[in-house]
Amino acid sequence: MASHSMSDTIEEYLKQLLVNADAEQVEIRRADLALRFDVVPSQINYVIKTRFTIQDGYLVQSKRGGGGYIRIERIKLMQDADVFDQLIASIGDQLTNREATVLLQTLAEHGILSQREVTLIAALLAPTALAVTDRYTEAQVRARIMRSLLMRLKYEC
Amino acid sequence: MASHSMSDTIEEYLKQLLVNADAEQVEIRRADLALRFDVVPSQINYVIKTRFTIQDGYLVQSKRGGGGYIRIERIKLMQDADVFDQLIASIGDQLTNREATVLLQTLAEHGILSQREVTLIAALLAPTALAVTDRYTEAQVRARIMRSLLMRLKYEC
DNA sequence: TCATCTCTGACTAATTTTGACTTTAATTAT
DNA sequence: ATAATTAAAGTCAAAATTAGTCAGAGATGA
């Protein structure tokens, strides 16, 4: 897998950092990295946005201002990770409260969520909690939240 | 817990003081602390205002004039229902992702949520999950969800 | 050639650091 | 007692220091 573009090179460098550091996470300064590879700082954002997504198994956090940083964390896939992809695909643009409840219960039955976790999350997805303007938007938000949950559950935590 | 900025360093120092003092509270003199870290006195206010909020799990009292002081107290969430109400009240009608993260971490430190629950709920509240129409609405939805969570935890932990 | 990926830079947003000015409380002088 | 002085801490906004966004230009490959 030869790297052709500078973005590929930066990607490799960062992944090497994670391996060498022998840690689950690594921290960089955007400006430093840009200087090292002689690119504009915003290209670092591009590399991260295209190569260190949650789908790729990375969590990225950052902070601006003095002492700012970008932190990249590697998270490990669960054994049956592909199941989550299927579940995510099965959720459309909208998700009713009832559908959400059923899905959560299914996750519990498969030992993916504890009963307490189901209760908590169900409370957060209830109409009273979301209380967005209209039902359409509410169901949209619920769908996004559920997708986000499934994407996270796909990895160990 | 790496310290990136001087404010981070001062924060760490103060938290270490609380641990070492083996007491619920610690008292400092703003001028002394500023001198010790070679910063202007008002930076101490900044550190306290940004890192020792009730959402962080601290109460701060102070007195001006001769013999003035700043007292930082670690709150006990479980003991006092009032504190819990204060916490709920401290959430306005908007909540940033960073504030939410801080709050969840505080709940974990007090044994109210497990680390796994924090991780999952953090995923639910992430900007990508909530991404409604605009940032304003996003922060509103986040605030509502967080309030729902706290209300629930208050009664059935 | 067309679509997609990469690269750039101007503009925006968040956070920290600094300092001038204000407020409050205790002490000292009248 | 009251006023003046001194000794704290508080407020606020500007400056400095990071990172993020976005749209357009450029490069690449099918």
XYZ file of C-alpha atoms (C1' of nucleotides) in Angstrom:
374
model
C 0.000 0.000 0.000
C 2.235 2.776 -1.247
C 1.388 6.281 -0.147
C 1.053 8.699 -2.967
C -0.245 11.855 -1.492
C 0.984 13.950 1.365
C -2.253 13.167 3.176
C -1.390 9.474 2.971
C 2.051 10.206 4.386
C 0.619 12.164 7.288
C -1.928 9.419 7.900
C 0.839 6.815 8.062
C 2.895 8.980 10.363
C 0.021 9.353 12.798
C -0.792 5.660 12.767
C 2.869 4.880 13.307
C 2.847 7.225 16.262
C 0.000 5.246 17.777
C 1.889 1.992 17.308
C 5.224 3.274 18.573
C 3.767 5.158 21.490
C 2.360 1.804 22.555
C -0.558 3.789 23.874
C -4.206 3.959 22.977
C -3.940 7.606 22.180
C -1.583 10.204 20.866
C -1.585 13.967 21.004
C -0.327 16.427 18.465
C -0.207 20.138 17.855
C -1.734 20.974 14.555
C 0.745 23.722 13.760
C 3.751 21.504 14.556
C 2.535 18.724 12.338
C 1.786 21.127 9.516
C 5.296 22.534 9.853
C 6.883 19.084 9.877
C 5.242 18.111 6.610
C 5.259 21.594 5.155
C 1.523 21.811 4.548
C -1.067 24.326 5.604
C -2.561 23.587 9.034
C -6.011 22.923 7.668
C -4.690 19.922 5.777
C -4.241 18.221 9.128
C -7.968 18.631 9.615
C -8.531 17.113 6.217
C -6.410 14.072 7.037
C -8.223 13.548 10.309
C -11.640 14.047 8.820
C -11.030 11.561 6.022
C -8.897 8.931 7.761
C -9.569 8.966 11.479
C -13.327 8.665 11.658
C -15.319 6.587 14.097
C -15.907 4.154 11.244
C -12.151 3.739 11.013
C -12.017 3.046 14.746
C -10.698 6.351 15.982
C -11.996 8.941 18.394
C -10.688 12.445 17.991
C -10.854 15.222 20.551
C -9.323 18.643 20.340
C -9.008 21.925 22.115
C -8.300 25.400 20.758
C -6.509 28.295 22.358
C -3.337 28.299 24.425
C -2.099 24.777 25.025
C -4.430 23.509 22.346
C -4.075 20.014 20.938
C -5.570 17.283 18.797
C -5.879 13.902 20.476
C -6.427 10.753 18.466
C -7.561 7.624 20.226
C -7.710 4.134 18.808
C -10.674 2.026 19.858
C -11.021 -1.684 19.305
C -13.753 -3.404 17.336
C -16.123 -5.777 19.055
C -16.163 -9.348 17.835
C -19.440 -9.229 15.942
C -18.993 -5.666 14.737
C -20.720 -6.192 11.429
C -24.012 -6.710 13.222
C -23.945 -3.075 14.199
C -23.420 -2.016 10.621
C -26.537 -3.918 9.688
C -28.499 -2.344 12.504
C -27.315 1.110 11.500
C -28.325 0.458 7.929
C -31.751 -0.698 9.075
C -32.462 2.651 10.705
C -33.878 5.096 8.251
C -33.917 8.855 8.512
C -36.462 8.684 11.263
C -37.053 6.544 14.300
C -40.167 6.531 16.433
C -40.013 6.182 20.182
C -41.605 2.772 19.897
C -39.064 1.584 17.359
C -36.273 2.847 19.562
C -37.626 1.007 22.572
C -37.853 -2.233 20.639
C -34.319 -1.855 19.333
C -32.931 -1.144 22.790
C -34.722 -4.155 24.202
C -33.240 -6.310 21.480
C -29.776 -5.080 22.358
C -30.442 -6.003 25.973
C -31.614 -9.476 25.047
C -28.355 -10.012 23.239
C -26.390 -8.892 26.269
C -25.072 -5.800 24.530
C -26.744 -3.405 26.913
C -27.648 -3.928 30.538
C -31.217 -3.373 31.634
C -30.166 -0.267 33.489
C -28.488 1.108 30.377
C -31.639 0.470 28.386
C -33.739 2.278 30.951
C -31.435 5.275 30.993
C -31.085 5.546 27.240
C -34.793 5.028 26.702
C -35.469 7.935 29.034
C -33.114 10.106 27.010
C -34.810 9.224 23.739
C -38.334 9.774 25.014
C -40.374 12.554 23.410
C -40.282 14.608 26.602
C -36.490 14.559 26.627
C -36.018 15.410 22.979
C -38.931 17.835 22.791
C -37.948 19.242 19.458
C -40.228 21.462 17.430
C -42.186 18.891 15.483
C -42.543 15.117 15.331
C -40.622 14.820 12.095
C -37.573 16.535 13.488
C -37.916 14.612 16.716
C -37.856 11.293 14.901
C -34.905 12.479 12.874
C -32.929 13.410 15.939
C -33.820 10.091 17.544
C -32.564 8.243 14.483
C -29.267 10.134 14.555
C -28.794 9.518 18.237
C -29.501 5.822 17.848
C -27.050 5.594 14.970
C -24.446 7.327 17.063
C -25.039 4.860 19.886
C -24.733 1.876 17.579
C -21.573 3.263 16.026
C -20.064 3.555 19.472
C -21.247 0.115 20.589
C -19.493 -1.336 17.594
C -16.295 -0.711 19.522
C -15.202 -1.760 22.998
C -15.930 0.572 25.839
C -3.839 14.019 32.897
C -1.411 16.101 30.927
C -1.202 19.798 31.549
C -0.992 21.761 28.372
C -1.345 25.295 29.600
C -0.497 27.157 32.748
C -4.177 27.104 33.652
C -4.090 23.305 33.431
C -1.067 23.247 35.716
C -2.744 25.442 38.286
C -5.864 23.310 38.086
C -3.841 20.179 38.757
C -2.065 21.815 41.655
C -5.319 22.792 43.302
C -6.857 19.368 42.847
C -3.732 17.804 44.255
C -4.001 20.110 47.239
C -7.497 18.826 47.893
C -6.343 15.232 47.704
C -3.302 15.754 49.880
C -5.087 17.900 52.420
C -7.334 14.915 52.957
C -10.050 17.437 53.641
C -13.210 18.470 51.873
C -11.959 21.957 51.313
C -8.847 23.977 50.834
C -8.096 27.653 51.198
C -5.722 29.728 49.153
C -4.642 33.303 48.798
C -4.994 34.468 45.256
C -1.889 36.630 45.286
C 0.302 33.824 46.658
C -0.856 31.379 44.058
C -0.339 33.898 41.289
C 3.176 34.506 42.553
C 3.956 30.803 42.772
C 3.036 30.215 39.150
C 4.148 33.621 37.933
C 0.837 34.645 36.453
C -1.355 37.682 36.972
C -3.783 37.258 39.869
C -6.840 37.355 37.678
C -5.726 34.160 35.998
C -6.515 32.396 39.243
C -10.074 33.617 38.855
C -10.065 32.289 35.333
C -8.907 28.853 36.439
C -11.551 28.698 39.116
C -14.290 29.953 36.870
C -13.514 27.429 34.159
C -12.438 24.371 36.154
C -14.042 24.475 39.557
C -17.671 24.945 38.679
C -20.515 23.063 40.250
C -20.613 20.968 37.111
C -17.048 20.008 37.891
C -18.171 19.079 41.383
C -16.831 22.039 43.339
C -18.181 24.918 45.360
C -16.113 28.058 45.708
C -16.418 30.796 48.292
C -14.216 33.805 48.767
C -13.714 36.956 50.714
C -12.077 40.235 49.707
C -10.180 42.727 51.779
C -7.670 42.092 54.539
C -7.398 38.419 55.370
C -9.156 37.587 52.154
C -9.169 34.062 50.764
C -10.545 31.711 48.170
C -11.991 28.489 49.511
C -12.571 25.517 47.236
C -14.799 22.719 48.397
C -15.400 19.325 46.841
C -19.100 18.643 46.865
C -20.716 15.356 47.819
C -23.443 14.711 45.300
C -25.059 11.740 46.923
C -25.513 13.197 50.368
C -27.243 16.354 49.435
C -30.351 16.533 47.284
C -29.960 20.300 47.198
C -26.653 19.991 45.420
C -28.272 17.795 42.837
C -30.929 20.434 42.272
C -28.241 23.072 41.953
C -26.594 20.910 39.360
C -29.800 20.659 37.384
C -30.345 24.370 37.740
C -26.819 25.069 36.529
C -27.803 23.742 33.133
C -29.380 26.586 31.295
C -31.436 26.095 28.198
C -28.242 25.333 26.322
C -25.366 22.965 26.957
C -22.173 22.619 24.954
C -20.600 19.276 24.278
C -17.669 20.181 26.479
C -19.915 21.102 29.387
C -21.789 17.850 28.970
C -18.550 15.888 29.033
C -17.453 17.602 32.225
C -20.791 16.945 33.872
C -20.827 13.268 32.941
C -17.310 12.854 34.273
C -18.380 14.399 37.558
C -21.267 11.958 37.776
C -18.832 9.101 37.220
C -16.463 10.363 39.889
C -19.334 10.327 42.327
C -20.243 6.773 41.434
C -23.572 7.801 39.978
C -22.717 6.589 36.507
C -20.267 3.908 35.446
C -17.480 4.782 33.055
C -19.181 2.744 30.362
C -22.436 4.622 30.859
C -20.551 7.873 30.540
C -18.988 6.708 27.300
C -22.317 5.700 25.829
C -24.172 8.816 26.899
C -21.318 10.976 25.643
C -21.770 9.347 22.251
C -25.479 10.203 22.353
C -24.778 13.839 23.111
C -21.981 14.338 20.585
C -22.490 17.072 17.997
C -22.738 14.536 15.168
C -25.514 12.735 17.003
C -27.560 15.822 17.743
C -26.786 17.815 14.584
C -30.240 19.196 14.115
C -30.510 22.431 12.212
C -28.142 24.826 13.883
C -25.780 24.950 16.847
C -28.303 26.800 18.925
C -30.906 24.073 18.629
C -28.267 21.414 19.113
C -27.216 22.908 22.444
C -30.872 23.178 23.441
C -31.566 19.537 22.748
C -28.425 18.566 24.620
C -29.556 20.589 27.614
C -32.956 18.913 27.644
C -31.506 15.440 27.398
C -29.029 16.147 30.173
C -31.773 17.514 32.374
C -33.824 14.405 31.774
C -30.877 12.282 32.744
C -30.289 14.186 35.971
C -33.958 14.141 36.896
C -34.006 10.408 36.459
C -30.790 9.858 38.392
C -32.024 12.023 41.201
C -34.819 9.630 42.029
C -33.672 6.221 40.856
C -29.958 5.979 40.873
C -13.304 13.934 -19.942
C -15.526 13.615 -15.710
C -15.670 12.583 -11.075
C -13.341 12.383 -7.000
C -9.684 13.291 -4.050
C -6.211 16.583 -2.358
C -4.463 21.007 -1.207
C -4.800 25.920 -0.055
C -5.922 30.107 2.293
C -9.140 33.408 4.044
C -12.208 33.620 7.541
C -14.272 31.881 12.006
C -14.430 30.038 16.716
C -12.674 28.700 21.124
C -9.482 29.164 24.912
C -5.862 31.268 27.482
C -3.258 35.181 29.150
C -2.863 39.881 30.568
C -3.780 44.270 32.739
C -6.528 48.253 33.902
C -10.164 49.312 36.743
C -13.726 48.128 40.514
C -15.471 46.336 44.800
C -15.189 44.733 49.433
C -13.229 44.240 54.014
C -9.943 45.150 57.644
C -6.853 48.353 59.806
C -5.176 52.759 61.058
C -5.521 57.621 61.901
C -8.256 61.604 63.321
C -17.091 56.759 65.929
C -15.741 58.182 61.422
C -12.719 58.783 57.726
C -8.754 57.476 55.274
C -5.725 53.963 54.018
C -4.373 49.490 52.941
C -5.130 44.826 51.533
C -7.251 41.711 49.582
C -10.395 39.535 45.583
C -13.623 40.442 41.289
C -14.813 42.019 36.582
C -14.236 42.699 31.979
C -12.449 43.168 27.660
C -8.451 43.219 24.642
C -4.618 40.585 22.916
C -2.532 36.256 22.025
C -2.770 31.519 20.872
C -4.515 27.717 19.208
C -7.839 24.711 16.108
C -12.104 24.445 12.726
C -14.767 25.479 8.497
C -15.605 25.972 3.877
C -15.349 26.795 -0.775
C -12.546 26.946 -4.644
C -8.294 25.589 -7.132
C -5.437 21.821 -8.473
C -4.250 16.990 -9.236
C -5.321 12.270 -10.318
C -7.348 8.302 -12.035
C -11.007 5.608 -14.443
